[in-house]
Amino acid sequence: MKINDVVKAEEGEIFDIELDENILKANAELAQQNRELLRKQGVKAIDVMGSIGAGKTSLIEKMVQKLKTHYRIAVFKGDLTTTIDAEIIGKHGVNVVAINTGKECHLDANLVQKALRRLDLEATDLLFIENVGNLICPAEFPLGSEKRIVVISVTEGPYMVVKHPFIFMDADVAVINKIDLAEAMGVDIAKLQNDVKKINPKTKTVTTNCRTGKGVDQVIAALNL
Ligand code: MG
Ligand code: ZN
């Protein structure tokens, strides 16, 4: 079947509060405050973004296991209403603050600022911030972190990167997870890596199987940790 036409949303036409310029500006200011606070306290903060089920929590768990003897780690875990992931990560003996956004489909700098107040920053070297599962609006809401990771999995199909260019533009590291399933899914990993490079040549791509831990050392190296 052939596509007859494409309806395109014009600037200002979308009925979505997230596109309100004032909100984005306020968020950017709060993100800057967070960034300055974290820098002053010597905390390295890393965002982890990706769709629901891509493997964000598994990646954080594996990095926490490998890094917790070198850094004093804390994790902010964004979710709508649950603390399931926060509890999973907390089992590794690091400080976890759950951030429940209610109906909001992304974290924002205000929520992160509130969470920062609940953390002993003097006793923290490294902070992972797991966003709500979403590849769209987190791109517009910087949180004040130093680096951003985007996790995608091969089970999401071959077009995850090209369909979500904005989230990859700002990503320092793109993690392609569940590579053990690539063949079964018929997904070409080299093509996904190339899609990332086309959007941002500076983004490092790493392939992982976060269930077994394969590739996690390379993610850590890509983050210079
Ligand atoms: Mg998760
Ligand atoms: Zn959102």
mmCIF file of C-alpha atoms in Angstrom, residues 105-213:
data_model
loop_
_atom_site.group_PDB
_atom_site.id
_atom_site.type_symbol
_atom_site.label_atom_id
_atom_site.label_comp_id
_atom_site.label_asym_id
_atom_site.label_seq_id
_atom_site.Cartn_x
_atom_site.Cartn_y
_atom_site.Cartn_z
ATOM 1 C CA CYS A 105 6.321 10.662 30.870
ATOM 2 C CA HIS A 106 9.805 12.045 31.601
ATOM 3 C CA LEU A 107 11.972 13.385 34.424
ATOM 4 C CA ASP A 108 12.572 17.111 34.585
ATOM 5 C CA ALA A 109 15.236 19.256 36.234
ATOM 6 C CA ASN A 110 12.837 20.316 39.002
ATOM 7 C CA LEU A 111 12.200 16.724 40.124
ATOM 8 C CA VAL A 112 15.917 15.991 39.958
ATOM 9 C CA GLN A 113 16.630 19.084 42.061
ATOM 10 C CA LYS A 114 14.187 17.831 44.706
ATOM 11 C CA ALA A 115 15.872 14.426 44.682
ATOM 12 C CA LEU A 116 19.317 16.055 44.993
ATOM 13 C CA ARG A 117 18.152 17.641 48.270
ATOM 14 C CA ARG A 118 17.518 14.165 49.665
ATOM 15 C CA LEU A 119 20.996 12.930 48.884
ATOM 16 C CA ASP A 120 24.233 13.446 50.805
ATOM 17 C CA LEU A 121 26.210 14.926 47.919
ATOM 18 C CA GLU A 122 29.409 15.087 49.980
ATOM 19 C CA ALA A 123 29.222 11.303 50.258
ATOM 20 C CA THR A 124 28.534 10.758 46.543
ATOM 21 C CA ASP A 125 30.994 10.518 43.639
ATOM 22 C CA LEU A 126 28.832 9.105 40.884
ATOM 23 C CA LEU A 127 25.102 9.485 40.211
ATOM 24 C CA PHE A 128 23.099 7.525 37.664
ATOM 25 C CA ILE A 129 19.734 9.049 36.768
ATOM 26 C CA GLU A 130 17.393 6.547 35.137
ATOM 27 C CA ASN A 131 14.704 8.387 33.229
ATOM 28 C CA VAL A 132 11.153 7.191 32.658
ATOM 29 C CA GLY A 133 11.005 4.751 29.712
ATOM 30 C CA ASN A 134 10.611 7.099 26.760
ATOM 31 C CA LEU A 135 12.735 8.076 23.746
ATOM 32 C CA ILE A 136 10.934 11.306 22.937
ATOM 33 C CA CYS A 137 10.572 14.069 25.531
ATOM 34 C CA PRO A 138 13.650 13.375 27.678
ATOM 35 C CA ALA A 139 15.557 14.904 24.741
ATOM 36 C CA GLU A 140 13.930 18.257 25.511
ATOM 37 C CA PHE A 141 14.415 18.131 29.265
ATOM 38 C CA PRO A 142 18.064 18.313 30.261
ATOM 39 C CA LEU A 143 18.537 17.430 33.933
ATOM 40 C CA GLY A 144 21.962 18.911 34.613
ATOM 41 C CA SER A 145 23.977 15.749 34.129
ATOM 42 C CA GLU A 146 27.471 15.567 32.693
ATOM 43 C CA LYS A 147 26.794 12.753 30.241
ATOM 44 C CA ARG A 148 23.824 11.048 28.641
ATOM 45 C CA ILE A 149 23.413 7.392 27.704
ATOM 46 C CA VAL A 150 20.642 6.156 25.431
ATOM 47 C CA VAL A 151 19.843 2.440 25.617
ATOM 48 C CA ILE A 152 18.005 0.692 22.808
ATOM 49 C CA SER A 153 17.506 -3.029 22.361
ATOM 50 C CA VAL A 154 17.413 -5.096 19.188
ATOM 51 C CA THR A 155 13.975 -6.399 20.208
ATOM 52 C CA GLU A 156 12.618 -2.921 19.442
ATOM 53 C CA GLY A 157 13.331 -3.544 15.767
ATOM 54 C CA PRO A 158 15.619 -2.028 13.126
ATOM 55 C CA TYR A 159 14.310 1.560 13.096
ATOM 56 C CA MET A 160 14.655 2.727 16.711
ATOM 57 C CA VAL A 161 17.523 5.098 15.966
ATOM 58 C CA VAL A 162 16.233 6.724 12.782
ATOM 59 C CA LYS A 163 12.795 7.195 14.355
ATOM 60 C CA HIS A 164 14.170 9.043 17.391
ATOM 61 C CA PRO A 165 16.911 11.345 16.094
ATOM 62 C CA PHE A 166 16.579 14.023 18.804
ATOM 63 C CA ILE A 167 17.448 11.747 21.686
ATOM 64 C CA PHE A 168 20.635 10.597 19.916
ATOM 65 C CA MET A 169 21.799 14.117 19.014
ATOM 66 C CA ASP A 170 22.774 14.806 22.618
ATOM 67 C CA ALA A 171 23.823 11.285 23.567
ATOM 68 C CA ASP A 172 27.437 10.667 24.584
ATOM 69 C CA VAL A 173 26.983 6.913 24.463
ATOM 70 C CA ALA A 174 24.403 4.801 22.591
ATOM 71 C CA VAL A 175 24.075 1.311 24.023
ATOM 72 C CA ILE A 176 22.630 -1.374 21.752
ATOM 73 C CA ASN A 177 21.379 -4.040 24.133
ATOM 74 C CA LYS A 178 20.173 -7.658 23.848
ATOM 75 C CA ILE A 179 22.611 -8.355 20.998
ATOM 76 C CA ASP A 180 22.237 -12.089 21.698
ATOM 77 C CA LEU A 181 18.765 -11.736 20.115
ATOM 78 C CA ALA A 182 19.867 -9.804 17.010
ATOM 79 C CA GLU A 183 19.807 -12.788 14.687
ATOM 80 C CA ALA A 184 16.404 -14.001 15.882
ATOM 81 C CA MET A 185 15.052 -10.468 15.448
ATOM 82 C CA GLY A 186 16.675 -10.067 12.023
ATOM 83 C CA VAL A 187 18.263 -6.802 13.151
ATOM 84 C CA ASP A 188 21.543 -5.611 11.646
ATOM 85 C CA ILE A 189 23.613 -4.164 14.488
ATOM 86 C CA ALA A 190 26.131 -2.477 12.166
ATOM 87 C CA LYS A 191 23.227 -0.627 10.533
ATOM 88 C CA LEU A 192 21.986 0.619 13.937
ATOM 89 C CA GLN A 193 25.509 1.787 14.802
ATOM 90 C CA ASN A 194 25.739 3.572 11.483
ATOM 91 C CA ASP A 195 22.355 5.244 12.062
ATOM 92 C CA VAL A 196 23.713 6.669 15.336
ATOM 93 C CA LYS A 197 26.898 7.908 13.645
ATOM 94 C CA LYS A 198 24.860 9.692 10.991
ATOM 95 C CA ILE A 199 22.899 11.591 13.649
ATOM 96 C CA ASN A 200 25.891 12.405 15.840
ATOM 97 C CA PRO A 201 29.383 11.311 14.758
ATOM 98 C CA LYS A 202 30.646 11.953 18.310
ATOM 99 C CA THR A 203 28.279 9.475 19.960
ATOM 100 C CA LYS A 204 30.093 6.294 20.937
ATOM 101 C CA THR A 205 28.160 3.088 20.307
ATOM 102 C CA VAL A 206 28.576 -0.001 22.468
ATOM 103 C CA THR A 207 26.856 -3.369 22.039
ATOM 104 C CA THR A 208 25.781 -5.210 25.163
ATOM 105 C CA ASN A 209 23.939 -8.095 26.688
ATOM 106 C CA CYS A 210 23.131 -6.523 30.044
ATOM 107 C CA ARG A 211 21.616 -9.754 31.337
ATOM 108 C CA THR A 212 25.014 -11.472 31.230
ATOM 109 C CA GLY A 213 27.131 -8.325 31.558
#
